CSV table of C-alpha atoms in Angstrom, one decimal:
chain,number,residue,atom,x,y,z
A,1,MET,CA,110.7,76.2,73.4
A,2,THR,CA,112.5,75.4,76.7
A,3,VAL,CA,111.0,72.9,79.1
A,4,ALA,CA,112.0,73.2,82.8
A,5,THR,CA,113.5,70.1,84.2
A,6,PRO,CA,111.3,68.5,86.9
A,7,GLU,CA,113.9,68.8,89.6
A,8,LEU,CA,113.9,72.6,89.4
A,9,PRO,CA,111.1,74.4,91.1
A,10,ALA,CA,108.8,76.3,88.7
A,11,LEU,CA,108.2,78.9,91.5
A,12,ASP,CA,110.6,79.7,94.2
A,13,ALA,CA,109.8,82.2,97.0
A,14,ARG,CA,112.6,83.0,99.4
A,15,ASN,CA,112.3,84.9,102.7
A,16,ILE,CA,109.2,87.0,101.7
A,17,SER,CA,108.3,89.6,104.2
A,18,HIS,CA,105.8,92.4,103.9
A,19,ALA,CA,104.2,94.9,106.2
A,20,TYR,CA,101.6,97.7,105.8
A,21,GLY,CA,103.0,100.4,108.0
A,22,ARG,CA,103.8,98.7,111.3
A,23,HIS,CA,101.4,95.9,110.7
A,24,GLN,CA,103.5,92.9,109.7
A,25,ILE,CA,101.6,90.7,107.2
A,26,LEU,CA,104.1,88.3,105.8
A,27,ASN,CA,107.0,87.0,107.9
A,28,ASP,CA,110.0,85.4,106.2
A,29,ILE,CA,108.0,83.0,104.0
A,30,SER,CA,109.9,80.5,101.9
A,31,PHE,CA,108.5,77.8,99.7
A,32,GLU,CA,108.8,76.1,96.3
A,33,VAL,CA,106.4,74.7,93.9
A,34,ALA,CA,107.5,72.1,91.4
A,35,PRO,CA,106.1,71.7,87.9
A,36,GLY,CA,102.9,69.6,88.0
A,37,ALA,CA,102.1,70.4,91.7
A,38,LEU,CA,98.8,71.8,92.9
A,39,VAL,CA,99.3,73.8,96.1
A,40,GLY,CA,96.6,75.4,98.2
A,41,ILE,CA,97.0,78.3,100.7
A,42,THR,CA,94.2,79.0,103.1
A,43,GLY,CA,93.7,81.3,106.0
A,44,GLU,CA,91.2,83.5,107.6
A,45,ASN,CA,90.2,86.8,106.1
A,46,GLY,CA,92.9,89.5,106.5
A,47,THR,CA,95.8,87.0,107.1
A,48,GLY,CA,97.6,88.2,104.0
A,49,LYS,CA,96.8,85.5,101.4
A,50,SER,CA,96.1,88.0,98.6
A,51,THR,CA,99.2,90.1,99.6
A,52,LEU,CA,101.3,86.9,99.3
A,53,LEU,CA,99.8,86.2,95.9
A,54,ARG,CA,100.3,89.8,94.7
A,55,VAL,CA,104.0,89.5,95.8
A,56,LEU,CA,104.3,86.2,94.0
A,57,SER,CA,102.8,87.7,90.8
A,58,GLY,CA,105.0,90.8,90.8
A,59,GLN,CA,102.1,93.2,91.5
A,60,LEU,CA,103.6,94.2,94.9
A,61,ARG,CA,107.1,94.8,95.9
A,62,PRO,CA,107.8,92.9,99.2
A,63,ARG,CA,109.7,94.6,102.0
A,64,GLY,CA,112.1,91.6,101.8
A,65,GLY,CA,112.7,88.5,99.8
A,66,VAL,CA,112.9,87.3,96.2
A,67,VAL,CA,110.5,85.4,94.0
A,68,SER,CA,111.8,83.4,91.0
A,69,TYR,CA,109.8,81.5,88.5
A,70,ARG,CA,110.5,79.5,85.4
A,71,GLY,CA,108.4,80.1,82.3
A,72,ALA,CA,105.3,82.1,81.7
A,73,LEU,CA,103.2,83.3,84.6
A,74,GLY,CA,99.4,83.3,84.7
A,75,TYR,CA,97.8,85.4,87.4
A,76,CYS,CA,94.1,85.4,88.3
A,77,PRO,CA,93.7,88.3,90.8
A,78,GLN,CA,90.8,88.4,93.4
A,79,GLU,CA,89.8,91.8,91.9
A,80,PRO,CA,89.5,90.9,88.2
A,81,SER,CA,90.9,94.2,86.9
A,82,LEU,CA,88.9,94.2,83.7
A,83,ASN,CA,87.8,97.1,81.5
A,84,SER,CA,84.1,97.7,81.9
A,85,PHE,CA,83.7,99.3,78.5
A,86,LEU,CA,85.3,96.4,76.5
A,87,THR,CA,83.6,93.2,75.6
A,88,VAL,CA,84.7,89.7,76.5
A,89,GLY,CA,86.0,89.2,73.0
A,90,GLN,CA,87.9,92.4,73.1
A,91,HIS,CA,89.6,91.4,76.4
A,92,ILE,CA,90.7,88.2,74.9
A,93,GLU,CA,92.1,90.0,71.8
A,94,PHE,CA,93.9,92.5,74.0
A,95,PHE,CA,95.6,89.8,76.1
A,96,ARG,CA,96.4,87.9,72.9
A,97,ALA,CA,98.5,90.9,71.9
A,98,ALA,CA,100.0,91.1,75.5
A,99,TYR,CA,101.0,87.4,75.5
A,100,LYS,CA,102.0,87.6,71.8
A,101,LEU,CA,99.9,84.6,70.9
A,102,GLU,CA,99.6,83.4,67.4
A,103,SER,CA,96.3,81.6,67.9
A,104,LEU,CA,93.3,82.0,70.1
A,105,ASP,CA,92.6,78.3,70.2
A,106,ARG,CA,93.2,77.9,73.9
A,107,ALA,CA,91.2,81.0,74.8
A,108,THR,CA,88.3,79.7,72.7
A,109,GLU,CA,88.5,76.3,74.3
A,110,LEU,CA,88.5,77.9,77.8
A,111,VAL,CA,85.5,80.1,77.0
A,112,ARG,CA,83.7,76.9,75.8
A,113,GLU,CA,84.7,74.8,78.8
A,114,LEU,CA,83.6,77.5,81.2
A,115,GLY,CA,80.4,78.0,79.3
A,116,PHE,CA,80.3,81.7,78.6
A,117,GLU,CA,80.7,81.8,74.8
A,118,ARG,CA,77.3,83.6,74.4
A,119,TYR,CA,78.8,86.6,76.2
A,120,MET,CA,81.6,87.2,73.7
A,121,ASP,CA,80.0,90.5,72.5
A,122,HIS,CA,78.8,91.7,75.9
A,123,SER,CA,80.6,94.5,77.6
A,124,VAL,CA,82.1,93.6,81.0
A,125,ALA,CA,79.9,96.2,82.7
A,126,SER,CA,76.8,94.1,81.8
A,127,LEU,CA,78.2,90.8,83.1
A,128,SER,CA,77.4,89.1,86.3
A,129,GLY,CA,80.1,88.6,88.9
A,130,GLY,CA,80.4,84.9,88.1
A,131,THR,CA,80.9,85.6,84.3
A,132,ARG,CA,83.5,88.3,85.0
A,133,GLN,CA,85.3,85.7,87.1
A,134,LYS,CA,85.2,83.2,84.2
A,135,LEU,CA,86.8,85.9,82.0
A,136,ASN,CA,89.4,86.6,84.7
A,137,LEU,CA,90.3,82.9,84.8
A,138,THR,CA,90.4,82.7,81.0
A,139,ILE,CA,92.9,85.6,80.8
A,140,ALA,CA,95.1,83.9,83.4
A,141,LEU,CA,95.1,80.6,81.4
A,142,MET,CA,94.9,81.4,77.8
A,143,HIS,CA,98.7,81.5,77.2
A,144,ARG,CA,99.3,78.0,78.8
A,145,PRO,CA,101.4,79.4,81.7
A,146,ALA,CA,104.0,77.3,83.5
A,147,VAL,CA,103.1,78.9,86.8
A,148,LEU,CA,99.5,79.7,87.6
A,149,LEU,CA,98.5,81.8,90.6
A,150,LEU,CA,94.8,81.9,91.4
A,151,ASP,CA,93.3,84.1,94.1
A,152,GLU,CA,89.9,83.0,95.2
A,153,PRO,CA,89.3,81.6,91.7
A,154,TYR,CA,85.8,80.2,92.1
A,155,GLN,CA,84.1,83.2,93.8
A,156,GLY,CA,80.7,83.8,92.2
A,157,PHE,CA,80.7,80.4,90.5
A,158,ASP,CA,77.6,78.1,90.6
A,159,TRP,CA,78.2,74.5,91.6
A,160,GLU,CA,78.5,73.2,88.0
A,161,THR,CA,81.1,75.9,87.1
A,162,TYR,CA,82.9,75.2,90.4
A,163,LEU,CA,83.3,71.5,89.3
A,164,ARG,CA,84.4,72.6,85.8
A,165,PHE,CA,87.0,74.8,87.4
A,166,TRP,CA,88.5,71.9,89.3
A,167,ASP,CA,88.5,69.8,86.1
A,168,LEU,CA,90.4,72.6,84.5
A,169,ALA,CA,92.9,73.0,87.4
A,170,ILE,CA,93.6,69.3,87.3
A,171,GLU,CA,94.1,69.4,83.5
A,172,VAL,CA,96.5,72.3,83.7
A,173,ARG,CA,98.4,70.6,86.5
A,174,GLU,CA,98.6,67.3,84.5
A,175,ALA,CA,100.0,69.4,81.6
A,176,GLY,CA,102.9,70.2,83.9
A,177,ALA,CA,102.0,73.6,85.3
A,178,ALA,CA,102.7,74.6,88.9
A,179,VAL,CA,99.4,75.8,90.3
A,180,VAL,CA,98.9,77.8,93.5
A,181,VAL,CA,95.3,78.4,94.7
A,182,VAL,CA,94.6,80.9,97.5
A,183,SER,CA,91.2,80.5,99.2
A,184,HIS,CA,89.6,81.2,102.5
A,185,LEU,CA,87.6,77.9,102.1
A,186,ALA,CA,89.4,74.9,103.4
A,187,PHE,CA,86.9,72.3,102.3
A,188,ASP,CA,88.8,71.6,99.0
A,189,HIS,CA,91.8,70.3,100.9
A,190,GLU,CA,91.6,66.8,99.4
A,191,ARG,CA,92.1,68.3,95.9
A,192,PHE,CA,95.5,69.8,96.7
A,193,ASP,CA,98.9,68.0,96.7
A,194,THR,CA,99.9,70.3,99.5
A,195,LEU,CA,97.8,72.7,101.6
A,196,TYR,CA,99.4,75.5,103.7
A,197,GLU,CA,97.6,77.6,106.3
A,198,LEU,CA,98.7,81.2,106.4
A,199,LYS,CA,98.6,82.2,110.1
A,200,ALA,CA,100.3,85.1,111.8
A,201,GLY,CA,102.3,85.9,108.7
A,202,SER,CA,103.8,82.4,108.4
A,203,LEU,CA,102.9,79.4,106.2
A,204,GLY,CA,103.6,76.8,108.8
A,205,VAL,CA,103.9,73.1,108.1
A,206,PRO,CA,102.0,71.8,105.0
A,207,SER,CA,99.2,69.4,105.8
A,208,SER,CA,100.5,66.9,103.3
A,209,ALA,CA,104.1,66.3,102.2
A,210,ALA,CA,103.3,65.6,98.6
A,211,ALA,CA,106.1,65.1,96.1
A,212,GLY,CA,107.2,68.2,94.3
A,213,VAL,CA,106.6,70.7,97.0
A,214,SER,CA,108.9,71.6,99.9
A,215,ALA,CA,108.7,74.4,102.4
B,1,MET,CA,108.8,99.8,65.2
B,2,SER,CA,108.8,96.0,64.6
B,3,GLY,CA,105.7,94.2,63.2
B,4,LEU,CA,104.8,92.9,66.6
B,5,LEU,CA,105.0,96.3,68.3
B,6,ARG,CA,103.0,97.8,65.4
B,7,SER,CA,100.3,95.2,65.9
B,8,GLN,CA,100.3,95.7,69.7
B,9,TYR,CA,100.1,99.5,69.2
B,10,GLY,CA,97.2,99.1,66.8
B,11,THR,CA,95.3,96.9,69.2
B,12,ALA,CA,95.9,99.3,72.1
B,13,VAL,CA,94.8,102.3,70.1
B,14,ARG,CA,91.7,100.5,68.8
B,15,PHE,CA,90.6,99.6,72.3
B,16,ALA,CA,91.5,103.0,73.8
B,17,VAL,CA,89.2,104.6,71.2
B,18,VAL,CA,86.4,102.0,71.9
B,19,ASP,CA,86.8,102.9,75.6
B,20,GLN,CA,86.4,106.6,75.0
B,21,ILE,CA,83.4,106.2,72.6
B,22,ARG,CA,81.6,103.9,75.1
B,23,ASN,CA,81.9,106.5,77.8
B,24,ARG,CA,78.4,107.8,77.3
B,25,MET,CA,78.6,110.4,80.0
B,26,ALA,CA,81.6,112.1,78.3
B,27,MET,CA,79.8,112.0,75.0
B,28,VAL,CA,76.6,113.6,76.5
B,29,LEU,CA,78.8,116.2,78.2
B,30,LEU,CA,80.5,117.1,75.0
B,31,ILE,CA,77.4,117.2,72.8
B,32,VAL,CA,75.2,119.0,75.3
B,33,PHE,CA,77.5,121.0,77.6
B,34,VAL,CA,79.5,122.8,74.9
B,35,PRO,CA,76.6,124.6,73.2
B,36,LEU,CA,74.8,125.0,76.5
B,37,TRP,CA,77.9,126.7,78.0
B,38,PHE,CA,78.2,129.0,75.0
B,39,LEU,CA,74.5,129.8,75.3
B,40,VAL,CA,74.7,130.7,79.0
B,41,ILE,CA,77.9,132.8,78.5
B,42,ARG,CA,76.4,134.7,75.6
B,43,ALA,CA,73.2,135.3,77.6
B,44,VAL,CA,75.1,137.0,80.4
B,45,THR,CA,77.6,139.1,78.4
B,46,THR,CA,77.1,142.2,76.4
B,47,HIS,CA,78.8,143.6,73.2
B,48,ASP,CA,80.5,146.4,75.1
B,49,MET,CA,84.0,147.0,73.9
B,50,VAL,CA,86.9,146.0,76.1
B,51,SER,CA,90.4,147.3,75.8
B,52,PHE,CA,93.4,145.4,77.1
B,53,HIS,CA,97.1,144.8,76.4
B,54,LEU,CA,97.5,141.6,74.4
B,55,ARG,CA,101.0,140.2,74.9
B,56,ALA,CA,101.0,138.2,71.6
B,57,ALA,CA,100.2,141.4,69.6
B,58,GLY,CA,102.6,143.5,71.7
B,59,ARG,CA,100.0,146.3,71.9
B,60,SER,CA,96.6,147.2,73.3
B,61,ILE,CA,93.6,146.1,71.4
B,62,SER,CA,89.9,147.0,71.7
B,63,VAL,CA,87.5,144.1,71.1
B,64,ASP,CA,83.9,143.0,71.5
B,65,GLY,CA,83.6,141.7,75.1
B,66,ALA,CA,81.0,139.1,74.1
B,67,HIS,CA,83.3,137.6,71.4
B,68,LEU,CA,86.3,137.5,73.8
B,69,THR,CA,84.2,135.7,76.4
B,70,VAL,CA,83.1,133.2,73.8
B,71,ILE,CA,86.7,132.2,73.3
B,72,THR,CA,87.4,131.8,77.0
B,73,ALA,CA,84.1,129.9,77.4
B,74,GLY,CA,85.1,127.5,74.7
B,75,LEU,CA,88.5,127.0,76.3
B,76,ASN,CA,86.9,126.5,79.7
B,77,ALA,CA,84.4,123.9,78.4
B,78,LEU,CA,87.0,122.0,76.4
B,79,THR,CA,89.6,121.9,79.1
B,80,LEU,CA,87.1,120.6,81.6
B,81,ILE,CA,85.6,117.9,79.2
B,82,VAL,CA,88.9,116.6,77.8
B,83,GLY,CA,90.5,116.7,81.2
B,84,PHE,CA,87.6,114.7,82.7
B,85,MET,CA,87.6,112.2,79.8
B,86,PHE,CA,91.2,111.3,80.1
B,87,PHE,CA,91.4,111.5,83.9
B,88,ALA,CA,88.4,109.1,84.2
B,89,ALA,CA,89.8,106.7,81.5
B,90,ALA,CA,93.3,106.7,83.0
B,91,ARG,CA,92.0,106.1,86.5
B,92,ARG,CA,89.6,103.5,85.5
B,93,GLU,CA,92.2,101.6,83.5
B,94,ILE,CA,95.2,101.6,85.7
B,95,GLY,CA,94.5,98.2,87.3
B,96,PHE,CA,93.7,96.7,83.9
B,97,GLU,CA,96.8,98.2,82.4
B,98,ARG,CA,99.0,96.9,85.2
B,99,ARG,CA,97.6,93.5,84.4
B,100,LEU,CA,98.4,94.0,80.7
B,101,VAL,CA,101.9,95.0,81.5
B,102,GLY,CA,102.3,92.0,83.8
B,103,ALA,CA,101.1,89.9,80.8
B,104,GLY,CA,103.8,91.3,78.6
B,105,TYR,CA,102.4,94.5,77.0
B,106,PRO,CA,105.2,97.0,76.6
B,107,ARG,CA,104.4,100.1,78.8
B,108,SER,CA,105.8,102.4,76.1
B,109,VAL,CA,103.3,101.0,73.6
B,110,LEU,CA,100.3,101.4,76.0
B,111,LEU,CA,101.4,105.0,76.7
B,112,LEU,CA,101.9,105.8,73.0
B,113,ALA,CA,98.4,104.5,72.3
B,114,LYS,CA,97.0,106.7,75.0
B,115,PHE,CA,98.6,109.8,73.6
B,116,THR,CA,97.5,108.9,70.1
B,117,THR,CA,93.9,108.6,71.3
B,118,LEU,CA,94.3,111.9,73.1
B,119,VAL,CA,95.5,113.6,69.9
B,120,ALA,CA,92.7,112.1,67.8
B,121,THR,CA,90.0,113.0,70.5
B,122,ALA,CA,91.3,116.5,71.0
B,123,ALA,CA,91.3,117.1,67.2
B,124,VAL,CA,87.7,116.0,66.8
B,125,VAL,CA,86.4,117.5,70.0
B,126,SER,CA,88.1,120.9,69.3
B,127,LEU,CA,86.6,120.9,65.8
B,128,TYR,CA,83.2,120.3,67.2
B,129,ALA,CA,83.5,123.1,69.8
B,130,SER,CA,85.0,125.5,67.1
B,131,LEU,CA,82.0,124.8,64.8
B,132,VAL,CA,79.5,125.3,67.6
B,133,MET,CA,81.2,128.5,68.5
B,134,LEU,CA,80.4,129.9,65.1
B,135,PHE,CA,76.7,130.0,66.1
B,136,PHE,CA,77.7,132.6,68.7
B,137,TRP,CA,80.3,134.5,66.8
B,138,TRP,CA,79.9,134.1,63.1
B,139,ARG,CA,83.0,135.8,61.7
B,140,PRO,CA,86.2,135.7,63.7
B,141,VAL,CA,89.1,137.1,61.6
B,142,ASP,CA,90.9,133.7,61.5
B,143,PHE,CA,88.7,130.7,62.4
B,144,GLY,CA,91.8,128.4,62.1
B,145,ALA,CA,93.4,130.2,65.0
B,146,ILE,CA,90.5,129.4,67.3
B,147,TYR,CA,90.7,125.8,66.2
B,148,VAL,CA,94.4,125.6,66.9
B,149,SER,CA,93.9,127.4,70.3
B,150,PHE,CA,91.1,124.9,71.3
B,151,LEU,CA,93.2,122.0,70.1
B,152,LEU,CA,96.3,123.0,72.1
B,153,ALA,CA,94.3,123.6,75.3
B,154,SER,CA,92.5,120.3,74.9
B,155,LEU,CA,95.9,118.5,74.5
B,156,ILE,CA,97.2,120.2,77.6
B,157,TYR,CA,94.2,119.3,79.8
B,158,GLY,CA,94.0,115.8,78.3
B,159,SER,CA,97.6,115.2,79.3
B,160,PHE,CA,96.9,116.8,82.7
B,161,GLY,CA,93.9,114.4,83.1
B,162,LEU,CA,96.1,111.4,82.1
B,163,MET,CA,98.7,112.4,84.6
B,164,LEU,CA,96.2,112.9,87.4
B,165,GLY,CA,94.5,109.6,86.5
B,166,VAL,CA,97.6,107.6,87.0
B,167,LEU,CA,98.6,109.6,90.0
B,168,VAL,CA,95.7,110.2,92.4
B,169,GLN,CA,93.9,107.6,94.4
B,170,ASP,CA,90.6,109.4,94.9
B,171,GLU,CA,88.2,110.3,92.0
B,172,LEU,CA,87.0,113.5,93.8
B,173,GLU,CA,90.6,114.8,94.2
B,174,GLY,CA,91.2,114.6,90.5
B,175,PHE,CA,87.9,116.1,89.5
B,176,PHE,CA,88.4,119.0,92.0
B,177,VAL,CA,91.9,119.7,90.7
B,178,ILE,CA,90.8,119.7,87.1
B,179,ILE,CA,87.8,122.0,87.8
B,180,MET,CA,89.7,124.5,89.9
B,181,THR,CA,92.7,124.6,87.5
B,182,SER,CA,90.5,125.1,84.4
B,183,LEU,CA,88.4,127.7,86.1
B,184,SER,CA,91.3,129.7,87.5
B,185,ASP,CA,93.3,129.3,84.3
B,186,THR,CA,90.6,130.5,81.8
B,187,PHE,CA,88.8,133.0,84.1
B,188,LEU,CA,91.9,134.9,85.3
B,189,GLN,CA,93.1,135.4,81.7
B,190,ASN,CA,89.9,137.1,80.7
B,191,PRO,CA,90.3,140.9,81.2
B,192,ILE,CA,86.5,141.3,81.6
B,193,GLY,CA,86.5,139.1,84.7
B,194,ASN,CA,89.9,140.0,85.8
B,195,PRO,CA,91.1,143.6,85.1
B,196,THR,CA,94.7,142.6,86.1
B,197,ALA,CA,94.8,139.8,83.4
B,198,ASN,CA,98.0,141.4,82.1
B,199,LYS,CA,100.1,140.4,85.1
B,200,LEU,CA,103.2,138.3,84.4
B,201,VAL,CA,101.9,135.4,86.5
B,202,VAL,CA,99.2,134.5,83.9
B,203,ALA,CA,102.0,133.7,81.5
B,204,PHE,CA,102.6,130.6,83.6
B,205,PHE,CA,99.0,129.4,83.3
B,206,PRO,CA,98.5,126.2,81.3
B,207,SER,CA,96.2,127.7,78.6
B,208,PHE,CA,98.2,131.0,78.3
B,209,GLY,CA,99.8,130.1,75.0
B,210,SER,CA,96.6,128.8,73.4
B,211,MET,CA,94.6,131.8,74.7
B,212,GLN,CA,97.1,134.3,73.2
B,213,PHE,CA,97.2,132.5,69.9
B,214,GLY,CA,93.5,132.2,69.6
B,215,VAL,CA,92.7,135.8,70.7
B,216,ASP,CA,95.3,137.3,68.5
B,217,GLY,CA,94.3,135.3,65.5
B,218,ALA,CA,90.6,135.7,66.0
B,219,PHE,CA,90.7,139.5,66.4
B,220,THR,CA,93.7,140.7,64.5
B,221,GLY,CA,94.4,137.9,62.0
B,222,SER,CA,98.0,137.6,62.9
B,223,LEU,CA,99.3,134.2,64.1
B,224,PRO,CA,101.9,134.3,66.9
B,225,TRP,CA,103.3,130.8,66.4
B,226,ALA,CA,105.8,131.3,69.2
B,227,TYR,CA,102.9,131.1,71.7
B,228,THR,CA,102.1,127.6,70.5
B,229,GLY,CA,105.6,126.7,71.7
B,230,VAL,CA,104.5,127.6,75.2
B,231,SER,CA,101.6,125.1,74.9
B,232,ILE,CA,103.8,122.4,73.4
B,233,ALA,CA,106.2,122.9,76.4
B,234,TRP,CA,103.3,122.3,78.8
B,235,ILE,CA,102.2,119.2,76.8
B,236,ALA,CA,105.8,117.8,76.8
B,237,CYS,CA,106.2,118.4,80.6
B,238,LEU,CA,102.9,116.8,81.5
B,239,THR,CA,103.6,113.8,79.1
B,240,ALA,CA,107.1,113.3,80.7
B,241,ALA,CA,105.5,113.3,84.2
B,242,THR,CA,102.8,110.8,83.1
B,243,LEU,CA,105.5,108.6,81.6
B,244,VAL,CA,107.4,108.5,84.9
B,245,ILE,CA,104.3,108.0,87.1
B,246,PHE,CA,102.9,105.3,84.7
B,247,ALA,CA,106.2,103.4,84.7
B,248,TRP,CA,106.3,103.6,88.5
B,249,LYS,CA,102.7,102.4,88.9
B,250,THR,CA,102.9,99.5,86.5
B,251,ARG,CA,106.4,98.3,87.6
B,252,SER,CA,106.8,94.6,88.4
B,253,PRO,CA,109.2,94.4,91.3
B,254,GLY,CA,111.0,91.7,93.1
B,255,ILE,CA,110.5,89.0,90.4
B,256,LYS,CA,113.1,87.0,88.6
B,257,ARG,CA,112.1,85.3,85.4
B,258,LEU,CA,114.5,82.4,85.1
B,259,SER,CA,113.7,81.0,81.7
B,260,GLN,CA,110.9,80.9,79.3
B,261,HIS,CA,108.8,77.8,79.5
B,262,VAL,CA,105.6,76.9,77.7
B,263,ILE,CA,103.4,74.0,78.7
B,264,PRO,CA,102.9,71.8,75.6
B,265,ALA,CA,99.3,71.5,74.4
């Protein structure tokens, strides 16, 4: 097991640019996230937050720029990308094979913490939006990633689950993971070490210069 | 194959099978549509003899038109159903599989699992259709030839469905292409519907090899194995195309993984 040294960023995005046709979405974005930092990216609908996260996670090839990260990556996409015909338990089993995990202890713990253990044998097609999102989050976290990218992670959550989500995010950060949360809601800003606003394709100046993050 | 790959392969096959079995629409189509289609086709055809040149036999043969149509109807039903099943599954799962690949699942293992499921499904579905066909034509000379013919055609259209599923964006486009291909393919090879079914161009149709093998075996008892090669070539080409498109669609670009790092518990 190799542990990244704290000086090195866990996630390093350099000169990321992307456009859909002639419509420039991301314009030369560079930023780093250190291990143990919790970074928020907000912005109005359509400003390219999800595009940025898809680039960071490797789901989308940017027109320009390079993304580097140290360690395992966990990605919780806005569209959960689950299989409607498989159950919650089968999803966890499938991703256990993908992550090559020996044990499902962490996944079981997450399912319990998020309070959806009674749905283990339910197919995804029969789940509510909120429960699907819990599964989405569990899949992103079950292998203890070093870099965690969360796109609108609390959509569909009730208040109690929303609070549990934040407990979980803090716990993951305290364990040393670099966490990036994308959301169109800015009212969580006090929870982040650093908050960026994505506007006209640029990240701008972060609202707090917390340690471990530099733009 | 290493122990890890074997285990990943086993998991992927298991869930691909679960996915197909839980697709109730496909199951209903299979169980109801196949006998219904044979029934309709038999109701509108007569036992008039039809003579045509069969390439696989190298001569003209004269056969019962109703029996010949039962074979083409079976091929038509199977190619549609298996094509739909694998098109719908591939299309439905591409986002999920992209996520699995991003999480570390080897693409080759996922694809191998898909083709394993296709072979197993085609084997079972073709057996079902062949057995149902016996209600409409009790004694073909070689029943096995009909099963092999149905199996090969199912494999071709299953591979075709898989390829379209990972390629096309819109569901309607895929269904349209499968319906039109299957209809033209099977209809234009039947000399009852198309008096010029002998033309060289039909040799390039996807189900040509399986049709020739099935018809020759069912009516004359001879088994022209060379024609199964034509079907296998189709399957190989479609599989190769699917491989390339799947690799392209699930690629993970522009990312550098600098070192492995696991957060301690």
